[in-house]
Amino acid sequence: MKMANKNQERDPVLEKQQNNPLAKVANVFAKIAEKWLPDAFVFAVLLTAIAFIAGVLFTDSGPIDMMRHWGDGMWGLLTFTAQIITTFVLSYALALTPTVSRALEKIAGIPKGPNSAILMVTFTALGASLISWAFGLVVAGIIAKLVAKKVHDVDYRVLVAAGYSGFLIWEGGLSSSPALFVATAGHVFEGDIGIVPISETLLSALNIAIVVVLFFTLPFVMRFIHPRNPQDRYLVDPARLEDLATEEAVPDHEDYPNDKIEKSRLIPLIGGFLGLSYLINHFYMNGFSLDLNTVNLIFLTAALLMFSNVRELSAGLLKSVSSVGQFVLQYPFYAGIMGMLGTSGLAVMMSNFFIDISNETTLPLFTFFSAGILNIFIPSGGGQWAVQAPIMLPAALEMGVDPAKIVMAVAWGDSWTNMIQPFWAIPLLAIAGLKIRDIMGYTMIALIYGGLVIGAVYPTNTWDYHT
């Protein structure tokens, strides 16, 4: 979407409305990103080249070896790719149901000015991200568009960046990949650390502290980066923000049996109640056990129960599928990077560096930093855990560090640097109609602030994880 920047003649009266220091810093980052940050796919290819060259220079792998590591790893995350695409499509479809759409419309009608608009979008995105990473991204994109339609003088780039900043919190919520992995019976590290329930990870005192602090402070940080001077804002014509409503095709023959069946409430209800029955039985037999497949079934069941008929459901799915094409293109490249880092030993070298400078007190913090760096190359909580866990968990056991802390350190490191990793912003930007260069300068502020908060709350091995 082409943005309309109001670069009219400078008004001396408006010039007096100086931006605060944080907004000025954010503006510097924004200008750098606008000029230098490439398209998300270009970013993925450049990271591939960096990993390839690093493997040749710093490991025993030669160019042919690195090429093979890349090719062998490219399809290693094929199942996971299908799972995350399914999660996003179903989350988007759920957000388009009449019930959720009406709720988002009401929320979007609350803000009356730019400051309250930024606050509302960030709070909403944070809350949705705690439910699911995909739902958080979808809701962030949709609520930003809805709010921009009503608050015409808000900087649209900052508004969308505020929505994406809510993604910072997702690994502390119900869809946290490492936490759900170690809470599942039969996971590959069960022989070493056993089953680690979410009471020791997601519901631990440390994780709750990070979530609470970020939830109630990040919206105000994002509000402060909004330009005070209206002439410095990047505005969008509300007419260019297409309607979010799902459109139902008009049948040619309303009296035909097939048309009546497609418009029947009964058909989606049958599937919805079947899914609901399965979920009730699953949680009854296994307790509050979540994995990606279960989360996807929850979203599918909710969508089936909340759409009125098959035609509405099809329209919602069609709209949601159109925003995930870049996932299909880019995820194999990141799987290839994961193959190069893992097989060549680069990931081991990086993790061992942080282990060597750690002790039983600082290992969780340095695990967080190493996970943040690795996430730039492997933007997948599950994929990153598969690479780091075999290295960090034995070190934790040897030093006497609670494995649950390492689990959440990897999780928060993955979540943290998503603020400057463009991959996960792709679907949100597809909804909002922006490019990665439009928001990533502003999300740099969220990265810095999030690092300070997590680094302050996660400094030692003295937290009791058994709340």
Short mmCIF file of C-alpha atoms in Angstrom, two decimals, residues 200-201 206 364 367 401-410 458 460-465:
data_model
loop_
_atom_site.label_atom_id
_atom_site.label_comp_id
_atom_site.label_asym_id
_atom_site.label_seq_id
_atom_site.Cartn_x
_atom_site.Cartn_y
_atom_site.Cartn_z
CA GLU A 200 7.58 -24.38 36.35
CA THR A 201 7.89 -22.45 33.07
CA LEU A 206 10.04 -15.13 36.84
CA PRO A 364 20.18 -18.31 32.31
CA THR A 367 21.40 -18.40 27.44
CA VAL A 401 20.76 -24.80 37.13
CA ASP A 402 17.04 -25.56 37.02
CA PRO A 403 16.33 -26.75 33.43
CA ALA A 404 13.04 -24.83 33.47
CA LYS A 405 15.02 -21.60 33.57
CA ILE A 406 16.98 -22.59 30.48
CA VAL A 407 13.74 -23.47 28.71
CA MET A 408 12.32 -20.00 29.31
CA ALA A 409 15.66 -18.28 28.64
CA VAL A 410 15.69 -19.80 25.15
CA TYR A 458 16.35 -12.50 34.46
CA THR A 460 20.48 -14.71 38.31
CA ASN A 461 19.84 -18.28 39.32
CA THR A 462 18.10 -17.25 42.55
CA TRP A 463 14.48 -17.17 41.34
CA ASP A 464 12.26 -19.94 42.69
CA TYR A 465 10.50 -21.56 39.75
#
